[in-house]
PDB file of C-alpha atoms in Angstrom:
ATOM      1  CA  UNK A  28      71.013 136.608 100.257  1.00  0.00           C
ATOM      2  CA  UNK A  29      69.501 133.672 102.415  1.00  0.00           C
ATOM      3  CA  UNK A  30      72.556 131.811 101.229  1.00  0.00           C
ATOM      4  CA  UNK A  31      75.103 133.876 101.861  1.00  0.00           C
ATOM      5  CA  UNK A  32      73.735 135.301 105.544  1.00  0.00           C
ATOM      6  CA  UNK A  33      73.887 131.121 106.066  1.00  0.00           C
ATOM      7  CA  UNK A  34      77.409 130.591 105.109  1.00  0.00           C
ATOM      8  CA  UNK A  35      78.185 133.453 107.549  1.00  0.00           C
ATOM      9  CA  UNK A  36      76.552 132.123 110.809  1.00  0.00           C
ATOM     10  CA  UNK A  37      78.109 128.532 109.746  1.00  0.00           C
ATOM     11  CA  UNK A  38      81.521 130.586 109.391  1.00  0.00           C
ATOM     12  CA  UNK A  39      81.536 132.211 113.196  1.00  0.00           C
ATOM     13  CA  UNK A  40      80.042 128.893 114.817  1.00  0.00           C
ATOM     14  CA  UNK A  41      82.903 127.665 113.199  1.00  0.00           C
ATOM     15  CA  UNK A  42      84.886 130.032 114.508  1.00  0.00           C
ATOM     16  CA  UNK A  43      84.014 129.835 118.027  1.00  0.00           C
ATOM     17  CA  UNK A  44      84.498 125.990 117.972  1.00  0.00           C
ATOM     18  CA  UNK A  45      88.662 127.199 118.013  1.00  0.00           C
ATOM     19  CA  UNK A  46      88.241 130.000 120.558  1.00  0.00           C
ATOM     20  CA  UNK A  47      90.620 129.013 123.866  1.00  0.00           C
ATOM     21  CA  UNK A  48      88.838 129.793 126.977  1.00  0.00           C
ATOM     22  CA  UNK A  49      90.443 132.253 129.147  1.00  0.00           C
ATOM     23  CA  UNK A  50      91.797 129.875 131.640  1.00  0.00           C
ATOM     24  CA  UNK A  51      93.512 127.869 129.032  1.00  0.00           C
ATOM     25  CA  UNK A  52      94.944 130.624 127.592  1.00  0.00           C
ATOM     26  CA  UNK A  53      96.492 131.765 131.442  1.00  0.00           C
ATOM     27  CA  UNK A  54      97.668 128.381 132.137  1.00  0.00           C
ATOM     28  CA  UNK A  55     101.673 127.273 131.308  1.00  0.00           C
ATOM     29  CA  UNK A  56     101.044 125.064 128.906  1.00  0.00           C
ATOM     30  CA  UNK A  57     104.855 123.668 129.630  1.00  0.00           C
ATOM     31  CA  UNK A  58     104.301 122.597 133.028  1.00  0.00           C
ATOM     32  CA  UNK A  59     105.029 119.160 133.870  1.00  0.00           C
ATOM     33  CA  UNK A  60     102.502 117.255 136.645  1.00  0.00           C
ATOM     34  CA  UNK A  61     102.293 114.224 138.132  1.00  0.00           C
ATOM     35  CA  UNK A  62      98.393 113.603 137.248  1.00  0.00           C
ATOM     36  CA  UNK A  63      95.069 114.761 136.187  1.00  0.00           C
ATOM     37  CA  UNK A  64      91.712 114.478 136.767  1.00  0.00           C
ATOM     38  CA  UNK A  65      90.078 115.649 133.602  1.00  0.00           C
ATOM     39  CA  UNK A  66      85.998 116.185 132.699  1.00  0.00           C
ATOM     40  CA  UNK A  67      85.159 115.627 129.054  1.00  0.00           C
ATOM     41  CA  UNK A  68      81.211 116.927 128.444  1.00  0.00           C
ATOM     42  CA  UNK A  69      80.084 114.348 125.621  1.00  0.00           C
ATOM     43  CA  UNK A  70      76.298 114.133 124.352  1.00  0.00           C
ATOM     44  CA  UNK A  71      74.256 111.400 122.934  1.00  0.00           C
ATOM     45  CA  UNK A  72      71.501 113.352 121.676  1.00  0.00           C
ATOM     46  CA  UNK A  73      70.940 117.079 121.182  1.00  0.00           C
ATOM     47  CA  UNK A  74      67.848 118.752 120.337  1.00  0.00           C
ATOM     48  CA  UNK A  75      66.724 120.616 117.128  1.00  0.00           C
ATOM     49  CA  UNK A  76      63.383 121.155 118.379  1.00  0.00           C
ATOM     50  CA  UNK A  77      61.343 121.013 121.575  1.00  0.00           C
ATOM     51  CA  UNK A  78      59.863 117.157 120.572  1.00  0.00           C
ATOM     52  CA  UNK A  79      63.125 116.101 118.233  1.00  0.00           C
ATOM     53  CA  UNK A  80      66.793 115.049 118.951  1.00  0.00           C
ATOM     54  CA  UNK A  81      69.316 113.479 117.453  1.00  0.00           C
ATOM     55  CA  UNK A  82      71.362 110.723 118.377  1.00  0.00           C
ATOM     56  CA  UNK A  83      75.135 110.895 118.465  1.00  0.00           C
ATOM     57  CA  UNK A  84      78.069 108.618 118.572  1.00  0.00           C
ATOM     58  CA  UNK A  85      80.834 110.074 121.211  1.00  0.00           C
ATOM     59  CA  UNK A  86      84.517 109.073 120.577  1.00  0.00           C
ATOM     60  CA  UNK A  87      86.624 109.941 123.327  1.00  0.00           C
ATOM     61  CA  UNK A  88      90.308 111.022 122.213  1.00  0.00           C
ATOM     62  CA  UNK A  89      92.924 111.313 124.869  1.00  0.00           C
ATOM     63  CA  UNK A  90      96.495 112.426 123.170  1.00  0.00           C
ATOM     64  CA  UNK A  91      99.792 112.324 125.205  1.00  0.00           C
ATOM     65  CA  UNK A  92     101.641 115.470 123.712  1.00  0.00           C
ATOM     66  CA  UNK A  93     104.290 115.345 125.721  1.00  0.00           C
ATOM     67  CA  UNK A  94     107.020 114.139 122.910  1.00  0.00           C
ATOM     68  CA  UNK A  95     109.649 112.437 125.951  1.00  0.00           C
ATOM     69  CA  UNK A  96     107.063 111.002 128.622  1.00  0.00           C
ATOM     70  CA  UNK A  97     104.733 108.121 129.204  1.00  0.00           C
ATOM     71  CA  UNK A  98     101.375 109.172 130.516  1.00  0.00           C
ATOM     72  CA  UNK A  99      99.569 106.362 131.990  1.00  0.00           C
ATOM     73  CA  UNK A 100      95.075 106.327 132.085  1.00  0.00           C
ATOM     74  CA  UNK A 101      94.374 105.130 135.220  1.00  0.00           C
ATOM     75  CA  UNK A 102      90.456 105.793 135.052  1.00  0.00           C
ATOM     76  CA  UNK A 103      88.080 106.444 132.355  1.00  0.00           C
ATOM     77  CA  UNK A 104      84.569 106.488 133.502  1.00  0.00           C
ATOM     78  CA  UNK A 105      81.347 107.624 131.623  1.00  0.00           C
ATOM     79  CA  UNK A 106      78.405 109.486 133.940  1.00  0.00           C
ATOM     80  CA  UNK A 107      74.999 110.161 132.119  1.00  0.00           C
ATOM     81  CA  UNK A 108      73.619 114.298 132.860  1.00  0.00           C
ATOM     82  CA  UNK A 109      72.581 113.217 135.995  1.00  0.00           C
ATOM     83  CA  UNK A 110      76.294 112.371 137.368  1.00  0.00           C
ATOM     84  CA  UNK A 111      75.586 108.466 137.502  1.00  0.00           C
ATOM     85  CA  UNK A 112      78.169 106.506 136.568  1.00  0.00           C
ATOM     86  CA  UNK A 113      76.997 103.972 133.883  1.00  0.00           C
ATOM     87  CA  UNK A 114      80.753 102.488 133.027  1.00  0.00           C
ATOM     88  CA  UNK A 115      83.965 102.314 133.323  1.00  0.00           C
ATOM     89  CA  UNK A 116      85.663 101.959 129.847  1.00  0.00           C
ATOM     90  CA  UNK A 117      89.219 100.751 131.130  1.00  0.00           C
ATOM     91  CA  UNK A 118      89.738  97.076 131.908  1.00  0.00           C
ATOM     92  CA  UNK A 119      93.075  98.030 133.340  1.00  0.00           C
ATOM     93  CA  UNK A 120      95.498 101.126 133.156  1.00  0.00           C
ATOM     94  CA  UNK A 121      96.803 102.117 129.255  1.00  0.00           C
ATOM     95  CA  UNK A 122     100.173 103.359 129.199  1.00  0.00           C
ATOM     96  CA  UNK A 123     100.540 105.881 126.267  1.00  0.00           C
ATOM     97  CA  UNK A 124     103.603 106.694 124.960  1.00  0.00           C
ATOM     98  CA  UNK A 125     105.109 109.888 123.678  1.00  0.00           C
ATOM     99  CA  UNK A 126     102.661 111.429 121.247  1.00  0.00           C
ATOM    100  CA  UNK A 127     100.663 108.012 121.270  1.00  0.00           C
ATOM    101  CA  UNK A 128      96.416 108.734 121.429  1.00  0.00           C
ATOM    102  CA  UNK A 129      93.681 106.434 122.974  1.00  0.00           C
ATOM    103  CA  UNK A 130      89.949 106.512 121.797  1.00  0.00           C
ATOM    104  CA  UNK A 131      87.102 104.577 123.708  1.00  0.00           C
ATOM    105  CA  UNK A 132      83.518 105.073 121.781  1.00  0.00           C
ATOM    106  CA  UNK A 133      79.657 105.358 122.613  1.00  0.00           C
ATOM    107  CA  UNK A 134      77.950 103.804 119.819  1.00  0.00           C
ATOM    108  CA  UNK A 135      75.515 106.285 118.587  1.00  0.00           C
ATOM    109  CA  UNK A 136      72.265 103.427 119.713  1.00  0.00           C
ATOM    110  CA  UNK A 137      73.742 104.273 123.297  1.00  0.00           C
ATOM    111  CA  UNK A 138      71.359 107.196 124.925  1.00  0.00           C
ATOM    112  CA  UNK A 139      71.949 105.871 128.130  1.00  0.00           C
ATOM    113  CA  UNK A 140      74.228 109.083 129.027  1.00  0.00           C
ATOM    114  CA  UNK A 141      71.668 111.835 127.660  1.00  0.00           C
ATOM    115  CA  UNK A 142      72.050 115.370 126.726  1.00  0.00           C
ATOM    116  CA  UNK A 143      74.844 115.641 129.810  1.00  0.00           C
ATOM    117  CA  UNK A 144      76.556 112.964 129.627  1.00  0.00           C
ATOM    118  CA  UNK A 145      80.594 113.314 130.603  1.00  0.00           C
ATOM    119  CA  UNK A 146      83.773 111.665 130.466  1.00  0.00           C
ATOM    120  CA  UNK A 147      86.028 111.572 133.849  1.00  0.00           C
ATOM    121  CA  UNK A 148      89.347 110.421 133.409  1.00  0.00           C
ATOM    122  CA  UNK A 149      92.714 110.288 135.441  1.00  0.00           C
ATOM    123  CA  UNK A 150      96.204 109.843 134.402  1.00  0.00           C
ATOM    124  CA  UNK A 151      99.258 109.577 135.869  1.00  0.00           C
ATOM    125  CA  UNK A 152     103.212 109.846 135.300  1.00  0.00           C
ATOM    126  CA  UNK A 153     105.987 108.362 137.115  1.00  0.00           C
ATOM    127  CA  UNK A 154     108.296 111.625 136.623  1.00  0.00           C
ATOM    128  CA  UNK A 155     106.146 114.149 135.361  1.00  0.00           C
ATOM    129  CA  UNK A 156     104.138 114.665 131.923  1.00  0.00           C
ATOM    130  CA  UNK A 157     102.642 117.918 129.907  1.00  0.00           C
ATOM    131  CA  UNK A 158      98.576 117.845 130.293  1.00  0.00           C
ATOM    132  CA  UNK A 159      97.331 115.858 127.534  1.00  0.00           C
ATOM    133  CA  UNK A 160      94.291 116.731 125.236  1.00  0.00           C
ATOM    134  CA  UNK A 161      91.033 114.927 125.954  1.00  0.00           C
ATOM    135  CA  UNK A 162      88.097 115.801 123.962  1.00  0.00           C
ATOM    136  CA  UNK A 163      84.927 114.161 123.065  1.00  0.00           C
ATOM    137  CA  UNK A 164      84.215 114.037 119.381  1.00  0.00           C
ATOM    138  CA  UNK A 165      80.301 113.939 118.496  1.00  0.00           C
ATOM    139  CA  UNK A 166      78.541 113.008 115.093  1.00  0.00           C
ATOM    140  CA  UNK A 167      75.211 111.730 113.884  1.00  0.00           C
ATOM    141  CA  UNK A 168      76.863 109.192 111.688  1.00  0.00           C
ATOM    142  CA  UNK A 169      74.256 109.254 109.205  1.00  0.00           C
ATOM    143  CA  UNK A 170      76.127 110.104 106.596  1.00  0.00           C
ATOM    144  CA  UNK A 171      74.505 112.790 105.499  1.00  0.00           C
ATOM    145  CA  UNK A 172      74.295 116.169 106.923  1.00  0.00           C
ATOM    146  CA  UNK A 173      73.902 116.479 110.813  1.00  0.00           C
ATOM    147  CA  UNK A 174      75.387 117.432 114.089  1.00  0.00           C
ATOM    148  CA  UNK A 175      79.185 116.920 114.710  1.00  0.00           C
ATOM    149  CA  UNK A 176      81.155 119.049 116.918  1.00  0.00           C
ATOM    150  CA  UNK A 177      84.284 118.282 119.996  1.00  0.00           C
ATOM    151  CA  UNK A 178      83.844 119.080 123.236  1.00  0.00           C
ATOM    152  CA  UNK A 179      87.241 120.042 124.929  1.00  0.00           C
ATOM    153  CA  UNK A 180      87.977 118.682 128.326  1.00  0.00           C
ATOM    154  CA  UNK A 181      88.806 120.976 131.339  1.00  0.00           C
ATOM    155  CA  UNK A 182      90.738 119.510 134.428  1.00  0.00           C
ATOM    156  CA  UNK A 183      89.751 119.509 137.925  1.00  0.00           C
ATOM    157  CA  UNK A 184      92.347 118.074 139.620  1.00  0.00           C
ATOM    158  CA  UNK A 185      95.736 118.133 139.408  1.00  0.00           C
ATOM    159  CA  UNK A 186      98.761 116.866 140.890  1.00  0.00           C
ATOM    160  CA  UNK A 187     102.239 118.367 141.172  1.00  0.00           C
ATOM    161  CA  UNK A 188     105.394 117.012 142.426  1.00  0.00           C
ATOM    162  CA  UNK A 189     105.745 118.747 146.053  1.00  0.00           C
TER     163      UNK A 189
END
């Protein structure tokens, strides 16, 4: 019974790992813009109990969906919880082609950003792009069992051609 009633909460937190938010779900997903500013929350540690955490690697993902236009990532920062920027992961702007991804990683020894720690990232298109998908990808990297989980990004800024 223990088993089974486990295999049922891992089911619906699985479950609720695919649920799109409301404001996703409201939003034309076929709109073209100019630019983004997009959050990413990513976490180097979460806790299991009040006195233990464990340490995660974040992998940032951002995918260009749009299948004709080049997006290009102006800025990608990471901020620990407390909003402080502790890098900037670009040397100089990444164009990304149609359908082409870019992934920047926190080594899982890096608890610099803390249990808040965020992505902010612009990008920009000459002529107009879809929104691409940034996430933040989490593990323990242990190897055996532990945390992993993505983090969806949410943007708050955008611009569109006047």
């Amino acid at each position: 019974m223990l088993k089974r009633s486990i295999c049922l909460g891992l089911l619906a937190g699985s479950l609720l790992l695919f649920h799109t938010p409301m404001d996703v779900q409201s939003q034309d997903l076929t709109e073209k813009v100019l630019g983004e500013t997009i959050y990413v929350p990513a976490y180097s540690r979460v806790f299991s109990h009040p006195n233990r955490s464990d340490l995660l690697a974040a992998t940032l993902a951002v995918h260009n969906v749009d299948p004709e236009a080049t997006i290009t990532l102006q800025q990608v920062d990471y901020h620990n919880e407390d909003g402080t920027l502790l890098r900037t992961l670009l040397d100089a702007p990444v164009d990304l082609a149609p359908l082409q991804s870019k992934t920047v990683l926190i080594p899982i020894n890096d608890t610099s950003g803390g249990v808040g720690a965020n992505f902010l990232l612009v990008w920009s298109s000459d002529s107009g792009a879809l929104s691409p998908i940034a996430e933040a990808i989490m593990t323990s990297g242990s190897g055996g069992p532990g945390p992993s989980f993505t983090s969806r990004g949410r943007v708050i800024k955008r611009q569109t051609a006047e």
